[in-house]
Coordinates of C-alpha atoms in Angstrom, one line a residue:
V65 CA 2.7 -16.2 -2.9
D66 CA 5.7 -18.5 -2.3
D67 CA 5.9 -19.9 1.2
R68 CA 9.7 -19.5 1.2
Y69 CA 9.5 -15.7 1.3
E70 CA 10.4 -14.8 4.9
V71 CA 10.4 -11.6 7.0
P72 CA 10.7 -11.2 10.8
A73 CA 7.7 -12.4 12.7
D74 CA 6.5 -8.9 13.7
Q75 CA 6.7 -7.4 10.2
P76 CA 4.2 -7.6 7.3
R77 CA 4.9 -10.3 4.7
Q78 CA 1.9 -10.5 2.3
I79 CA -1.1 -8.5 1.3
Q80 CA -4.4 -9.8 0.0
V81 CA -7.2 -7.7 -1.3
P82 CA -9.9 -10.2 -2.5
A83 CA -12.3 -7.6 -4.1
I84 CA -9.6 -6.6 -6.6
R85 CA -7.8 -10.0 -6.8
V86 CA -4.6 -8.7 -5.3
E87 CA -2.1 -11.0 -3.6
G88 CA 1.6 -10.1 -3.3
Y89 CA 4.6 -9.8 -1.1
I90 CA 5.4 -6.8 1.1
Q91 CA 8.9 -5.3 1.3
K92 CA 10.2 -2.6 3.6
V93 CA 10.7 0.9 2.1
G94 CA 12.1 4.0 3.7
I95 CA 13.1 7.4 2.3
D96 CA 14.6 7.8 -1.1
S97 CA 17.4 10.2 -2.2
D98 CA 15.1 13.2 -2.7
G99 CA 13.5 12.8 0.8
S100 CA 10.3 11.2 -0.4
M101 CA 8.8 7.9 0.7
A102 CA 10.4 5.2 -1.4
T103 CA 8.4 2.8 -3.5
P104 CA 9.0 -0.9 -3.9
N105 CA 11.7 -1.9 -6.4
N106 CA 9.4 -4.5 -8.0
I107 CA 6.0 -3.5 -9.5
Y108 CA 4.4 -6.7 -8.1
F109 CA 5.4 -5.9 -4.4
A110 CA 3.7 -3.5 -2.0
G111 CA 6.0 -1.4 0.2
W112 CA 5.6 -1.0 3.9
Y113 CA 6.9 2.4 5.0
V114 CA 9.2 1.5 7.9
N115 CA 8.7 4.9 9.6
S116 CA 5.0 4.1 10.1
V117 CA 3.6 1.6 12.6
T118 CA 3.3 -2.1 11.9
P119 CA -0.1 -3.0 10.4
G120 CA -2.5 -3.8 13.3
E121 CA -0.8 -1.5 15.8
K122 CA -2.5 1.7 17.0
G123 CA -1.6 4.6 14.7
L124 CA -1.0 4.8 10.9
S125 CA 0.6 2.0 8.9
I126 CA 1.4 3.0 5.3
L127 CA 1.8 0.6 2.3
N128 CA 2.4 1.9 -1.2
G129 CA 2.6 0.2 -4.5
H130 CA 2.9 0.8 -8.2
V131 CA -0.2 1.2 -10.4
R132 CA 1.9 0.1 -13.5
G133 CA 5.4 -0.4 -14.7
R134 CA 6.9 0.2 -18.1
Y135 CA 5.6 -3.1 -19.6
S136 CA 3.0 -4.4 -17.1
Q137 CA 0.3 -3.4 -14.6
G138 CA 1.5 -3.1 -10.9
I139 CA 0.2 -4.6 -7.7
F140 CA -2.2 -1.7 -7.1
Q141 CA -3.5 -1.4 -10.6
R142 CA -7.1 -1.8 -9.5
L143 CA -6.8 0.0 -6.1
S144 CA -9.3 2.7 -7.3
S145 CA -12.0 0.0 -7.6
L146 CA -12.1 -0.6 -3.9
R147 CA -15.2 0.5 -2.0
R148 CA -16.1 1.2 1.6
G149 CA -16.4 -2.1 3.4
D150 CA -14.0 -4.1 1.2
M151 CA -11.5 -6.2 3.1
I152 CA -7.7 -6.0 3.1
R153 CA -5.7 -8.8 4.7
I154 CA -2.1 -8.5 5.9
Q155 CA -0.1 -11.6 6.7
M156 CA 2.7 -11.1 9.2
G157 CA 6.0 -12.9 9.3
D158 CA 4.7 -15.3 11.9
L159 CA 2.0 -16.3 9.3
S160 CA -0.8 -14.7 11.4
W161 CA -3.4 -12.5 9.6
R162 CA -4.7 -9.0 10.3
E163 CA -7.9 -7.9 8.6
F164 CA -8.9 -4.4 7.8
R165 CA -12.1 -2.9 6.3
V166 CA -12.0 0.1 3.9
I167 CA -13.5 3.2 5.3
R168 CA -12.3 5.9 2.8
T169 CA -11.2 6.1 -0.8
E170 CA -9.9 9.4 -2.3
S171 CA -8.0 10.6 -5.3
L172 CA -6.0 13.8 -4.6
P173 CA -3.8 16.0 -6.8
L174 CA -0.2 15.3 -6.1
D175 CA 0.5 18.6 -4.2
M176 CA -2.5 17.9 -1.8
A177 CA -1.6 14.2 -1.4
A178 CA 1.8 14.9 -0.1
D179 CA 0.4 16.4 3.1
E180 CA -2.5 13.9 3.4
I181 CA -0.3 10.7 3.1
F182 CA 1.1 11.1 6.6
K183 CA -1.9 12.7 8.3
V184 CA -3.2 10.6 11.2
A185 CA -7.0 11.1 11.6
D186 CA -7.4 9.0 14.8
P187 CA -4.2 8.1 16.6
G188 CA -6.1 5.5 18.7
A189 CA -7.3 3.6 15.7
K190 CA -5.4 0.8 13.9
T191 CA -5.4 2.4 10.4
L192 CA -3.9 0.9 7.3
R193 CA -3.3 3.4 4.4
L194 CA -2.7 2.1 0.9
I195 CA -1.3 4.6 -1.7
T196 CA -0.7 4.4 -5.5
C197 CA -0.5 6.7 -8.4
D198 CA -3.6 8.0 -10.2
G199 CA -4.5 10.6 -12.9
T200 CA -2.3 11.2 -15.9
F201 CA 1.3 10.3 -16.4
D202 CA 3.7 13.2 -17.1
A203 CA 6.7 11.9 -19.1
T204 CA 8.8 15.0 -18.2
T205 CA 8.5 14.6 -14.4
R206 CA 8.0 10.8 -14.7
T207 CA 5.2 10.8 -12.3
Y208 CA 1.4 10.8 -12.2
S209 CA -0.7 13.9 -11.5
K210 CA -2.6 12.4 -8.5
R211 CA -2.4 9.8 -5.7
F212 CA -5.2 7.4 -4.8
I213 CA -5.5 6.8 -1.1
I214 CA -7.3 4.1 0.7
D215 CA -7.9 4.1 4.5
A216 CA -8.9 0.9 6.2
V217 CA -9.3 0.1 9.9
Q218 CA -9.1 -3.0 12.0

């Protein structure tokens, strides 16, 4: 990760997931034109959903990322290999680190995942949720049949 990539001090800058050899930038994402949570515009970036809390604050912070692109694997290509207890590190814009431990991994059908993605299990916990595509790709709808969800806490 290039040291020249800058974000405001209180926002997430970088993600590291040592167990699956992930290291990449984080960009802000919001809502896209169809009302869904947007995804990063680069398959090598994770996207921090700006309508969620900042990683390390009480509540739910959501990061999503691509499993693959047209010609290459995405930042979260190996997300489904994570296990309970694995570490996820988030670097903030001030270069401080916040560490989280995986407590849940789950693959859900697309229709069930839509409700689960924003559900807050414990509002008092500092929860980081990572999301990527899973299942089979449907060329007609241009999406995958499932979503893989990781929950980690500080």
